[in-house]
């Protein structure tokens, strides 16, 4: 039970980090669009940009979940399994 909670909390951490990354990317891109939409809008309609945004959001969220899961398993092994072997 302890291992599952540990990995779950790392997944939550991965999700939070993905939200931060998403916010940084989105704020930066919106600022570019405000300064020069013709150049940075890539000749796309707003609906097309919104579709790209939605797909990007799903990808970043998925990467955050996978990153959290992998890191949770890695640090569980490093802290609890290898620490017990070295005692």
PDB file of C-alpha atoms in Angstrom:
ATOM      1  CA  UNK A   1       0.000   0.000   0.000  1.00  0.00           C
ATOM      2  CA  UNK A   2       2.833   2.374   0.850  1.00  0.00           C
ATOM      3  CA  UNK A   3       4.450   1.837  -2.562  1.00  0.00           C
ATOM      4  CA  UNK A   4       1.208   2.593  -4.425  1.00  0.00           C
ATOM      5  CA  UNK A   5       0.689   5.832  -2.490  1.00  0.00           C
ATOM      6  CA  UNK A   6       4.318   6.825  -3.102  1.00  0.00           C
ATOM      7  CA  UNK A   7       4.019   6.258  -6.862  1.00  0.00           C
ATOM      8  CA  UNK A   8       0.591   7.966  -6.953  1.00  0.00           C
ATOM      9  CA  UNK A   9       2.040  11.066  -5.297  1.00  0.00           C
ATOM     10  CA  UNK A  10       4.863  11.122  -7.836  1.00  0.00           C
ATOM     11  CA  UNK A  11       2.239  10.961 -10.606  1.00  0.00           C
ATOM     12  CA  UNK A  12       0.522  13.974  -9.023  1.00  0.00           C
ATOM     13  CA  UNK A  13       3.904  15.734  -8.997  1.00  0.00           C
ATOM     14  CA  UNK A  14       4.354  14.902 -12.687  1.00  0.00           C
ATOM     15  CA  UNK A  15       0.903  16.334 -13.453  1.00  0.00           C
ATOM     16  CA  UNK A  16       1.705  19.537 -11.547  1.00  0.00           C
ATOM     17  CA  UNK A  17       5.004  19.906 -13.411  1.00  0.00           C
ATOM     18  CA  UNK A  18       3.204  19.375 -16.718  1.00  0.00           C
ATOM     19  CA  UNK A  19       0.734  22.144 -15.811  1.00  0.00           C
ATOM     20  CA  UNK A  20       3.639  24.477 -15.077  1.00  0.00           C
ATOM     21  CA  UNK A  21       5.302  23.606 -18.383  1.00  0.00           C
ATOM     22  CA  UNK A  22       2.005  24.085 -20.206  1.00  0.00           C
ATOM     23  CA  UNK A  23       1.504  27.481 -18.584  1.00  0.00           C
ATOM     24  CA  UNK A  24       4.998  28.655 -19.514  1.00  0.00           C
ATOM     25  CA  UNK A  25       4.586  27.562 -23.118  1.00  0.00           C
ATOM     26  CA  UNK A  26       1.106  29.051 -23.403  1.00  0.00           C
ATOM     27  CA  UNK A  27       1.977  32.392 -21.818  1.00  0.00           C
ATOM     28  CA  UNK A  28       5.026  32.734 -24.038  1.00  0.00           C
ATOM     29  CA  UNK A  29       3.107  31.886 -27.199  1.00  0.00           C
ATOM     30  CA  UNK A  30       0.175  34.158 -26.351  1.00  0.00           C
ATOM     31  CA  UNK A  31       2.611  37.020 -25.848  1.00  0.00           C
ATOM     32  CA  UNK A  32       4.068  36.310 -29.291  1.00  0.00           C
ATOM     33  CA  UNK A  33       0.579  36.253 -30.790  1.00  0.00           C
ATOM     34  CA  UNK A  34      -0.255  39.601 -29.158  1.00  0.00           C
ATOM     35  CA  UNK A  35       2.846  41.218 -30.604  1.00  0.00           C
ATOM     36  CA  UNK A  36       2.539  39.889 -34.168  1.00  0.00           C
ATOM     37  CA  UNK A  37      -0.360  37.537 -34.958  1.00  0.00           C
ATOM     38  CA  UNK A  38       0.342  37.493 -38.686  1.00  0.00           C
ATOM     39  CA  UNK A  39       3.845  36.156 -38.148  1.00  0.00           C
ATOM     40  CA  UNK A  40       3.350  33.786 -35.199  1.00  0.00           C
ATOM     41  CA  UNK A  41      -0.171  32.649 -36.067  1.00  0.00           C
ATOM     42  CA  UNK A  42       1.361  30.534 -38.865  1.00  0.00           C
ATOM     43  CA  UNK A  43      -1.533  31.480 -41.191  1.00  0.00           C
ATOM     44  CA  UNK A  44      -3.869  29.300 -39.139  1.00  0.00           C
ATOM     45  CA  UNK A  45      -7.398  30.122 -38.064  1.00  0.00           C
ATOM     46  CA  UNK A  46      -8.120  30.483 -34.360  1.00  0.00           C
ATOM     47  CA  UNK A  47     -10.068  27.204 -34.383  1.00  0.00           C
ATOM     48  CA  UNK A  48      -7.023  25.418 -35.802  1.00  0.00           C
ATOM     49  CA  UNK A  49      -4.769  26.957 -33.156  1.00  0.00           C
ATOM     50  CA  UNK A  50      -7.249  25.809 -30.511  1.00  0.00           C
ATOM     51  CA  UNK A  51      -7.126  22.258 -31.884  1.00  0.00           C
ATOM     52  CA  UNK A  52      -3.322  22.308 -31.724  1.00  0.00           C
ATOM     53  CA  UNK A  53      -3.583  23.634 -28.165  1.00  0.00           C
ATOM     54  CA  UNK A  54      -5.924  20.810 -27.146  1.00  0.00           C
ATOM     55  CA  UNK A  55      -3.705  18.112 -28.639  1.00  0.00           C
ATOM     56  CA  UNK A  56      -0.614  19.685 -27.061  1.00  0.00           C
ATOM     57  CA  UNK A  57      -2.341  19.803 -23.680  1.00  0.00           C
ATOM     58  CA  UNK A  58      -3.194  16.097 -23.844  1.00  0.00           C
ATOM     59  CA  UNK A  59       0.361  15.199 -24.893  1.00  0.00           C
ATOM     60  CA  UNK A  60       1.972  17.287 -22.140  1.00  0.00           C
ATOM     61  CA  UNK A  61      -0.406  15.815 -19.545  1.00  0.00           C
ATOM     62  CA  UNK A  62       0.362  12.273 -20.714  1.00  0.00           C
ATOM     63  CA  UNK A  63       4.095  12.923 -20.569  1.00  0.00           C
ATOM     64  CA  UNK A  64       3.674  14.327 -17.042  1.00  0.00           C
ATOM     65  CA  UNK A  65       1.811  11.215 -15.891  1.00  0.00           C
ATOM     66  CA  UNK A  66       4.374   8.875 -17.439  1.00  0.00           C
ATOM     67  CA  UNK A  67       7.248  10.938 -16.031  1.00  0.00           C
ATOM     68  CA  UNK A  68       5.720  10.815 -12.534  1.00  0.00           C
ATOM     69  CA  UNK A  69       5.162   7.061 -12.738  1.00  0.00           C
ATOM     70  CA  UNK A  70       8.708   6.357 -13.911  1.00  0.00           C
ATOM     71  CA  UNK A  71      10.231   8.663 -11.297  1.00  0.00           C
ATOM     72  CA  UNK A  72       8.061   7.142  -8.562  1.00  0.00           C
ATOM     73  CA  UNK A  73       9.241   3.634  -9.394  1.00  0.00           C
ATOM     74  CA  UNK A  74      12.853   4.807  -9.733  1.00  0.00           C
ATOM     75  CA  UNK A  75      12.968   6.613  -6.382  1.00  0.00           C
ATOM     76  CA  UNK A  76      11.019   3.873  -4.602  1.00  0.00           C
ATOM     77  CA  UNK A  77      13.679   1.403  -5.693  1.00  0.00           C
ATOM     78  CA  UNK A  78      16.524   3.816  -4.881  1.00  0.00           C
ATOM     79  CA  UNK A  79      15.281   4.803  -1.417  1.00  0.00           C
ATOM     80  CA  UNK A  80      13.493   1.719  -0.090  1.00  0.00           C
ATOM     81  CA  UNK A  81      14.900  -1.314  -1.917  1.00  0.00           C
ATOM     82  CA  UNK A  82      18.574  -0.396  -2.277  1.00  0.00           C
ATOM     83  CA  UNK A  83      18.665   1.215   1.157  1.00  0.00           C
ATOM     84  CA  UNK A  84      17.498  -2.058   2.708  1.00  0.00           C
ATOM     85  CA  UNK A  85      20.197  -4.000   0.838  1.00  0.00           C
ATOM     86  CA  UNK A  86      22.936  -1.700   2.108  1.00  0.00           C
ATOM     87  CA  UNK A  87      22.034  -2.157   5.766  1.00  0.00           C
TER      88      UNK A  87
END
